[in-house]
Coordinates of N, CA and C and ligand atoms in Angstrom, one line a residue:
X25 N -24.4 31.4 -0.3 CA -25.8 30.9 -0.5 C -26.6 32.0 -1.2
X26 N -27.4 31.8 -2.3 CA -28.4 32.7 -3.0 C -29.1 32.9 -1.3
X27 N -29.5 34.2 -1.7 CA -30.6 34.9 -1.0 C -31.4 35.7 -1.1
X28 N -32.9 34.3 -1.3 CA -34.0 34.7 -1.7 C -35.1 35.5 -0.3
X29 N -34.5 35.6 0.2 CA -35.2 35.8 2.0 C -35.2 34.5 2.9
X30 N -34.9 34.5 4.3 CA -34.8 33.6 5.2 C -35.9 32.7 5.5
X31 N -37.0 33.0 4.7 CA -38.2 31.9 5.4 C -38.6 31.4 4.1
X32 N -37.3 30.7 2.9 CA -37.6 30.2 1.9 C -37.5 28.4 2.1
X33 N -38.0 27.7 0.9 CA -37.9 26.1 1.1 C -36.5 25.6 1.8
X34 N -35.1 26.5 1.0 CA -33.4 26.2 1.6 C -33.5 26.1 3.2
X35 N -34.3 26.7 3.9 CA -34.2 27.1 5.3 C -35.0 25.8 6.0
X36 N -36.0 25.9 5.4 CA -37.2 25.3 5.7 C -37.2 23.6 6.6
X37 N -37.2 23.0 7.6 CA -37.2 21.4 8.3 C -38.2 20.8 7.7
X38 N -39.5 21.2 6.8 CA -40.1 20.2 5.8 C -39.2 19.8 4.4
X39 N -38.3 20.2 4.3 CA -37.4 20.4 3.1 C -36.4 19.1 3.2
X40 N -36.5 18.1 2.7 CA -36.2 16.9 2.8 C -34.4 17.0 2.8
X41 N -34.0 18.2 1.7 CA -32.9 18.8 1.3 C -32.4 18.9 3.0
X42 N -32.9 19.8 3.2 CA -32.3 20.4 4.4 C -32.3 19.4 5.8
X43 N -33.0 18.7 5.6 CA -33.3 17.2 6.8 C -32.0 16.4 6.7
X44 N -31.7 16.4 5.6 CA -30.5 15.4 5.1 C -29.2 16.2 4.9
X45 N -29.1 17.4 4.8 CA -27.7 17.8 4.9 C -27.5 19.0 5.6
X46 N -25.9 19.5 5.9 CA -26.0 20.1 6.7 C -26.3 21.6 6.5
X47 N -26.5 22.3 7.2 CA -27.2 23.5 7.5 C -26.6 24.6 8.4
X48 N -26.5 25.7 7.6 CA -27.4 26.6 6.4 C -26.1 26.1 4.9
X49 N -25.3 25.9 5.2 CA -24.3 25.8 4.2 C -24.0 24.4 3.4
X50 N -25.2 24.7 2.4 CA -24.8 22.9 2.1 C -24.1 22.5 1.1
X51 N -23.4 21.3 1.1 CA -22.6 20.9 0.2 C -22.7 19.5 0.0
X52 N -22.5 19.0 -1.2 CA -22.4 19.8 -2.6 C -23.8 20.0 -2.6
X53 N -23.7 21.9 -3.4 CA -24.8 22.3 -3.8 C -25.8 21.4 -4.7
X54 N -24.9 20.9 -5.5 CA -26.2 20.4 -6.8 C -27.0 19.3 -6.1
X55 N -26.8 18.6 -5.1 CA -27.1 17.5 -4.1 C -28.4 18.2 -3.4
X56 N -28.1 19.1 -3.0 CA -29.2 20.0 -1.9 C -30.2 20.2 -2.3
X57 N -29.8 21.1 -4.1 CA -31.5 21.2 -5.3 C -31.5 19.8 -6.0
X58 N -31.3 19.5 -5.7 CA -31.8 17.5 -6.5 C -32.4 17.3 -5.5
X59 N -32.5 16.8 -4.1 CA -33.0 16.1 -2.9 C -34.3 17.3 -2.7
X60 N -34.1 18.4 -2.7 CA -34.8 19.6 -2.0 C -36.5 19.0 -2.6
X61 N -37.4 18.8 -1.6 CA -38.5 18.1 -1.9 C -39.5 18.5 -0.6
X62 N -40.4 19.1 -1.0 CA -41.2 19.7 0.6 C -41.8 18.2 1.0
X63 N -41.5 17.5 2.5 CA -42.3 16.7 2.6 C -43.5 16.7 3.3
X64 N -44.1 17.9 3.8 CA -45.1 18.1 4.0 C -46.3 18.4 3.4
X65 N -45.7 18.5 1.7 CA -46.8 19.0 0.9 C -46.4 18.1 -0.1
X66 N -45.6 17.5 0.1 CA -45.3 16.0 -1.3 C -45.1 16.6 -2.4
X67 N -44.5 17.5 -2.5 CA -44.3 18.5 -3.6 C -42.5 18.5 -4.0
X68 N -41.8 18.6 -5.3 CA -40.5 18.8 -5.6 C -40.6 19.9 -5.6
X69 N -39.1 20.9 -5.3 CA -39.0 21.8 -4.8 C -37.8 22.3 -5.2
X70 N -37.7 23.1 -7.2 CA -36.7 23.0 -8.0 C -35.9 24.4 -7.7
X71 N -36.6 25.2 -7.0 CA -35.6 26.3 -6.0 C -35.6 26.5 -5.2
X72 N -35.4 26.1 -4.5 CA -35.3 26.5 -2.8 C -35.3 27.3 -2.1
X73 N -34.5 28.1 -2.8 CA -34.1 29.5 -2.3 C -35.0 30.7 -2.2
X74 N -36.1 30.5 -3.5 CA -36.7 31.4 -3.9 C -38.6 30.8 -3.6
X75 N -38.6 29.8 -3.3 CA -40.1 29.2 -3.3 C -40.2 29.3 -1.6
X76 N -41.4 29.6 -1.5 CA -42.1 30.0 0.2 C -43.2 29.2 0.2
X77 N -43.8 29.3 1.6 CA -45.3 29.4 2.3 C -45.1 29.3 3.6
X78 N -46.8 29.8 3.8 CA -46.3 29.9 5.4 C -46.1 28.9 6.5
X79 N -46.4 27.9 5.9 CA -46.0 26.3 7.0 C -44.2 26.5 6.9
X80 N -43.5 27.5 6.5 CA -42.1 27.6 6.7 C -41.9 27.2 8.4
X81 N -40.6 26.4 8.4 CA -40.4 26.3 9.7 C -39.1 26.0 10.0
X82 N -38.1 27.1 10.2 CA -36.8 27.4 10.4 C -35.7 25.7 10.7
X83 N -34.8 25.5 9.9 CA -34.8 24.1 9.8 C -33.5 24.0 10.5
X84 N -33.3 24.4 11.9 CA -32.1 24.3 12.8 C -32.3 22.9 13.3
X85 N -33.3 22.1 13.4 CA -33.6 21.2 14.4 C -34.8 20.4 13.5
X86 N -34.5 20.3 12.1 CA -35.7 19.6 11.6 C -36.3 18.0 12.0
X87 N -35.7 17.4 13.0 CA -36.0 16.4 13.5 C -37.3 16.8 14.7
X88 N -37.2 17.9 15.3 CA -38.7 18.3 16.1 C -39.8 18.9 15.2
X89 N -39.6 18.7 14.0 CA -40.9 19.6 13.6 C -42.0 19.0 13.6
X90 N -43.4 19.4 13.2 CA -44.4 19.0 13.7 C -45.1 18.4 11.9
X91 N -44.6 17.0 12.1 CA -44.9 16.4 10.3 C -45.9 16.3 9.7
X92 N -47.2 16.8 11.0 CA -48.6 16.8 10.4 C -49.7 18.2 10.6
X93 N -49.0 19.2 10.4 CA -49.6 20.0 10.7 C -50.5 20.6 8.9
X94 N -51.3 21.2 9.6 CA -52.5 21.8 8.4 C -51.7 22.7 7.5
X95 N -51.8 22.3 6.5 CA -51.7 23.2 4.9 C -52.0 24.4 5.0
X96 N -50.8 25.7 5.1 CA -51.7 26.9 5.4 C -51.2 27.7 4.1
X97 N -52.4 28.2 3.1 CA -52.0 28.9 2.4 C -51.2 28.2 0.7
X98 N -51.1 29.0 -0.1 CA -50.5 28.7 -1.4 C -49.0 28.5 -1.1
X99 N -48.6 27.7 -2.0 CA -46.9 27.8 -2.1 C -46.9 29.1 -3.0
X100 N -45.4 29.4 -3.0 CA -45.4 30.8 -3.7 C -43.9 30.5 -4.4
X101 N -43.2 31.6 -5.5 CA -42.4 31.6 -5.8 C -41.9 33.1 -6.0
X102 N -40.8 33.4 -6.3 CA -40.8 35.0 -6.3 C -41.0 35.2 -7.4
X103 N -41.6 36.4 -8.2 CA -41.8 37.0 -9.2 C -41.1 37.9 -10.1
X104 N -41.4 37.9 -10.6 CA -40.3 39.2 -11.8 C -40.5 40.4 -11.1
X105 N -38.7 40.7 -11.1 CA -38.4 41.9 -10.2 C -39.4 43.3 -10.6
X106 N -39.9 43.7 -9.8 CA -40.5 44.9 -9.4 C -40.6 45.6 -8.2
X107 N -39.3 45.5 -7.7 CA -39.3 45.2 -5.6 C -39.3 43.8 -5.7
X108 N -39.2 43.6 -4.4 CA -39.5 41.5 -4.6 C -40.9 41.4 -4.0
X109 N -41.5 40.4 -5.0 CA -43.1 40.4 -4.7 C -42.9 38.2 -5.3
X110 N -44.2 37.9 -4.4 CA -44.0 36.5 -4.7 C -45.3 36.4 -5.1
X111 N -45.4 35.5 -5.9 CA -46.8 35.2 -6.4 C -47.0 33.7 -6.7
X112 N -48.0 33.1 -6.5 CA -48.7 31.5 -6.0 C -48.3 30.8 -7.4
X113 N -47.9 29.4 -6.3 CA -47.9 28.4 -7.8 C -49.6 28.0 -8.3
X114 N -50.0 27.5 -9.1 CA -51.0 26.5 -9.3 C -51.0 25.6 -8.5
X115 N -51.5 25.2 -7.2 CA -51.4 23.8 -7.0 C -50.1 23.7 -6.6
X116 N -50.0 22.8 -7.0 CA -48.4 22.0 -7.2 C -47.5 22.7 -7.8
X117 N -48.2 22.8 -9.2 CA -47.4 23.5 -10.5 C -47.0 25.0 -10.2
X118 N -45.2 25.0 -10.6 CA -44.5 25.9 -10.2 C -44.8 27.1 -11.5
X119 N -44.8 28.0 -11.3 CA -44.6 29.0 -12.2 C -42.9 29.4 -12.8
X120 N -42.8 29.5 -13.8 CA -40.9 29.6 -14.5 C -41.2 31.2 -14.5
X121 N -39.8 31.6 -14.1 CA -40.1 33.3 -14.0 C -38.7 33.5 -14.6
X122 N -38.8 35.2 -15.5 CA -37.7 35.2 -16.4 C -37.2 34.5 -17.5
X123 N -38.7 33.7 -17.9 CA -38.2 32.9 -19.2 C -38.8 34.2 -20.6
X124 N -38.5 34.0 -21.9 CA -39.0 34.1 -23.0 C -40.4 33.9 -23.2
X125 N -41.2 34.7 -23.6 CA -43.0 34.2 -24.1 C -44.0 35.1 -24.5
X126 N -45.1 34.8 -24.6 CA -45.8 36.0 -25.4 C -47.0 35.6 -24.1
X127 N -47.4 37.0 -23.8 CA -48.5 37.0 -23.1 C -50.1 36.3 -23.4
X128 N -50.6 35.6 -22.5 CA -51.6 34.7 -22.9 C -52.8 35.5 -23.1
X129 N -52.5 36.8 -22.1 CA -53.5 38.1 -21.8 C -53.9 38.9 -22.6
X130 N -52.8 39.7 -22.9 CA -52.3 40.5 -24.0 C -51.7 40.5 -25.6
X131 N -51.1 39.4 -25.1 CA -50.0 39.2 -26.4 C -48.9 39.6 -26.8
X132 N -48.5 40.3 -26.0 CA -47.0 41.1 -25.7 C -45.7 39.8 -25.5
X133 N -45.1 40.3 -26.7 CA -44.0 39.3 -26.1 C -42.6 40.0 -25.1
X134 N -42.0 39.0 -24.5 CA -40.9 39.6 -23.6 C -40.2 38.5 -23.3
X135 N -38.7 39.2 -23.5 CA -37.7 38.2 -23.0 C -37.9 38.0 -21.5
X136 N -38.8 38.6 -20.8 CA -38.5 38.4 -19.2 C -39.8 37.9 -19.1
X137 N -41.0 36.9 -19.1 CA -42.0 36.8 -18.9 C -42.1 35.8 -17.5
X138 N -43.0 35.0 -17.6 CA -43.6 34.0 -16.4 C -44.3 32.8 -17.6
X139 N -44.0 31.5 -17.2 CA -44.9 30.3 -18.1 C -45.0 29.6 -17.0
X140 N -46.6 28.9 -16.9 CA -46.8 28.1 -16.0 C -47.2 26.9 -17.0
X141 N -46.9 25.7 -16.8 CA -47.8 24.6 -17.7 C -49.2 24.1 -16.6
X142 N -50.0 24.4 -17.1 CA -51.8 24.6 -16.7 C -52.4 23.7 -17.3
X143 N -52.7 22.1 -17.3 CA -53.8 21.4 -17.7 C -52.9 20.8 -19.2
X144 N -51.7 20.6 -18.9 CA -51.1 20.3 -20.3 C -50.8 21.4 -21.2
X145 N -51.2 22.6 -21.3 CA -50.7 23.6 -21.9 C -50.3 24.5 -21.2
X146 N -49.1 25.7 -22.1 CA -47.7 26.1 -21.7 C -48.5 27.5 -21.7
X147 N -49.0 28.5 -20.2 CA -49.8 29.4 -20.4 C -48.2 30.7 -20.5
X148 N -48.2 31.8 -21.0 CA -47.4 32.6 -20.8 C -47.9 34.1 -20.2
X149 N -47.3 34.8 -19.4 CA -47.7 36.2 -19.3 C -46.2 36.5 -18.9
X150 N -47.0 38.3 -19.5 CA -45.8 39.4 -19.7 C -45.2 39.7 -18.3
X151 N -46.2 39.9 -17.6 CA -45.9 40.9 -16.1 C -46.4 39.5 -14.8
X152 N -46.0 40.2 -13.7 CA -46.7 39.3 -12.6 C -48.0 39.8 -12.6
X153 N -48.6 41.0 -13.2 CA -50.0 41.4 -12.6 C -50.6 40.1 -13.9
X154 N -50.1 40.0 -15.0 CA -51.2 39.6 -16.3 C -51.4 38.2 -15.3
X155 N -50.1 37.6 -14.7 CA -50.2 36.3 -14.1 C -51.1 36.0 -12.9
X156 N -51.2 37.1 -12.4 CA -52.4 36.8 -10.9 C -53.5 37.3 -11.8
X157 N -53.7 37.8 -12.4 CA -55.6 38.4 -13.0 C -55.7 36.8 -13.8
X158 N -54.7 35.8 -14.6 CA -55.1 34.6 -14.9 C -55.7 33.9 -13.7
X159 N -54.6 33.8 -12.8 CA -54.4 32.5 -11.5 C -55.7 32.7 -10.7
X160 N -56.3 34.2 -10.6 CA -57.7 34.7 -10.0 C -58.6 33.9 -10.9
X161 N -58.6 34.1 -12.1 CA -59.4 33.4 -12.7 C -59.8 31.8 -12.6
X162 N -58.6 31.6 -12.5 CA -58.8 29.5 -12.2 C -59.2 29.5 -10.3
X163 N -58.4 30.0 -9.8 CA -58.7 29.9 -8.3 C -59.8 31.0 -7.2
X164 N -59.8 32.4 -7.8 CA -60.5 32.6 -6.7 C -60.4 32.8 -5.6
X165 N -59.8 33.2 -5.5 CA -59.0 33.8 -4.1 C -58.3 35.1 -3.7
X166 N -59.3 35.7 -2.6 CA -58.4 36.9 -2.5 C -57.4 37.1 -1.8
X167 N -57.2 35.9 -1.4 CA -55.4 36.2 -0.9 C -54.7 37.0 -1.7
X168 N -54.6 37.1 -3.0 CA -54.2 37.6 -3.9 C -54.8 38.6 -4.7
X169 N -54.0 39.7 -4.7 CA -55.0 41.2 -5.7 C -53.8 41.4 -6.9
X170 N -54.6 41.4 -8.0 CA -53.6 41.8 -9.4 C -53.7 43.5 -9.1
X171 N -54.3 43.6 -8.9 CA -53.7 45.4 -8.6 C -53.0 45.7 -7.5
X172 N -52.2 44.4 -6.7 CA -51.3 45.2 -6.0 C -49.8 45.0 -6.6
X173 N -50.1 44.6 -8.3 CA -48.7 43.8 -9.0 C -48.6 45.3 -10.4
X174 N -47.3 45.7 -10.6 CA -47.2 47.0 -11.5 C -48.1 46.3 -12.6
X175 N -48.3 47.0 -13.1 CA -49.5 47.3 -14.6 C -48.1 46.8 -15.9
X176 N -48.7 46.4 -17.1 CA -47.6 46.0 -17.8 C -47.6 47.6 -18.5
X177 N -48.1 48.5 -18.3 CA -48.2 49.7 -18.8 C -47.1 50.2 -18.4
X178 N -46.9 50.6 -16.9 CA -46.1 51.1 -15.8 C -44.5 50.0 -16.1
X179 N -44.9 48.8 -16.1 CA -43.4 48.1 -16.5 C -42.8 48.3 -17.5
X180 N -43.4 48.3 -18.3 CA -43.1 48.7 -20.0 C -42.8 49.9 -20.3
X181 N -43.1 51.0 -19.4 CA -42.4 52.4 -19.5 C -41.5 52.4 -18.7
X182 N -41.3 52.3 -17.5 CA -39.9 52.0 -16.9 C -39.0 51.4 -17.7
X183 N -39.0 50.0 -18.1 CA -37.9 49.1 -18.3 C -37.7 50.4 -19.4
X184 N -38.0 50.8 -20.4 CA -38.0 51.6 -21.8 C -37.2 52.8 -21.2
X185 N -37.9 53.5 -19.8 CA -37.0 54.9 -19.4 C -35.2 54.2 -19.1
X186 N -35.2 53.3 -18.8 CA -34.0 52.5 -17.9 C -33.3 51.9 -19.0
X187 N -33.6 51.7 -20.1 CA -33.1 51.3 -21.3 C -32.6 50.0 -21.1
X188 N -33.7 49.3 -20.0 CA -33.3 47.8 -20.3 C -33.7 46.7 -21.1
Ligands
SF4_207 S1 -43.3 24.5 0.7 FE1 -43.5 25.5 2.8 S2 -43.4 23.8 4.2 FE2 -42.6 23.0 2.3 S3 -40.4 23.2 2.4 FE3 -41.2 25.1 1.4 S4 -41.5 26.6 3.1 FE4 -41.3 24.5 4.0
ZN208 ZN1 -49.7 40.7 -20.7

């Protein structure tokens, strides 16, 4: 099994995936990410492994869980490696991480970016920080600080020292 950390949607008894097959080791895989669907948030759920929040609820026994409990917090996905750090979908709308794009922020292109589709259009940023200083901007929330995400300054001289 990928392993994105143990309190991901794969784990999770709201995880329709996981309700319906067996557990932790499911088979067939491609069955588990087809089905995998939070039903507590009515949300599809196209990685499992790597998408969080905190209504996680260990899915040994997903027939006792509690199917109406309060919405706590943003869904999350994990972010472009810098340590592992996760950062908020929009809403619903998942963020793609490690795709190709040019920064919506900056303008910086990079094979390794973040695109979210936002209101019908395809937003791109370079780093996780350009992506939370946007997502602050639509939402407002300080659950989340772009200064606790590396600087595209600081990534961009690394990856360059590392000759990746
Ligand atoms: S979004 Fe939250 S509640 Fe839903 S399956 Fe994932 S971890 Fe569980
Ligand atoms: Zn940028």
């Amino acid at each position: 099994m990928p392993n994105g950390g143990p309190d991901c949607c794969g784990n999770c008894s709201h995880n329709k995936a996981v309700q319906e097959m067996a557990h932790p080791q499911p088979e067939p895989r491609e069955r588990f990410w087809q089905i995998s669907h939070c039903t507590l948030r009515n949300v599809k759920v196209s990685n499992p492994f790597w998408t969080y929040c905190k209504n996680f609820n260990y899915g040994k026994h997903p027939e006792s869980r509690t199917q109406d409990e309060q919405l706590n917090g943003w869904i999350t996905a994990s972010g472009l490696y810098e340590g592992y750090v996760r950062i908020p979908w929009d809403h619903n709308n998942e963020p793609h991480v490690s795709i190709p794009t040019t920064c919506s922020i900056c303008g910086r292109k990079t094979d390794e970016g973040i695109e979210i589709n936002h209101n019908d259009a395809i937003l791109g940023f370079c780093t996780n920080r350009h992506y939370i200083e946007w997502w602050l901007s639509v939402h407002h929330d300080d659950s989340f600080q772009a200064d606790h995400f590396e600087s595209p300054e600081e990534r961009f001289k690394r990856k360059k020292l590392s000759g990746i």
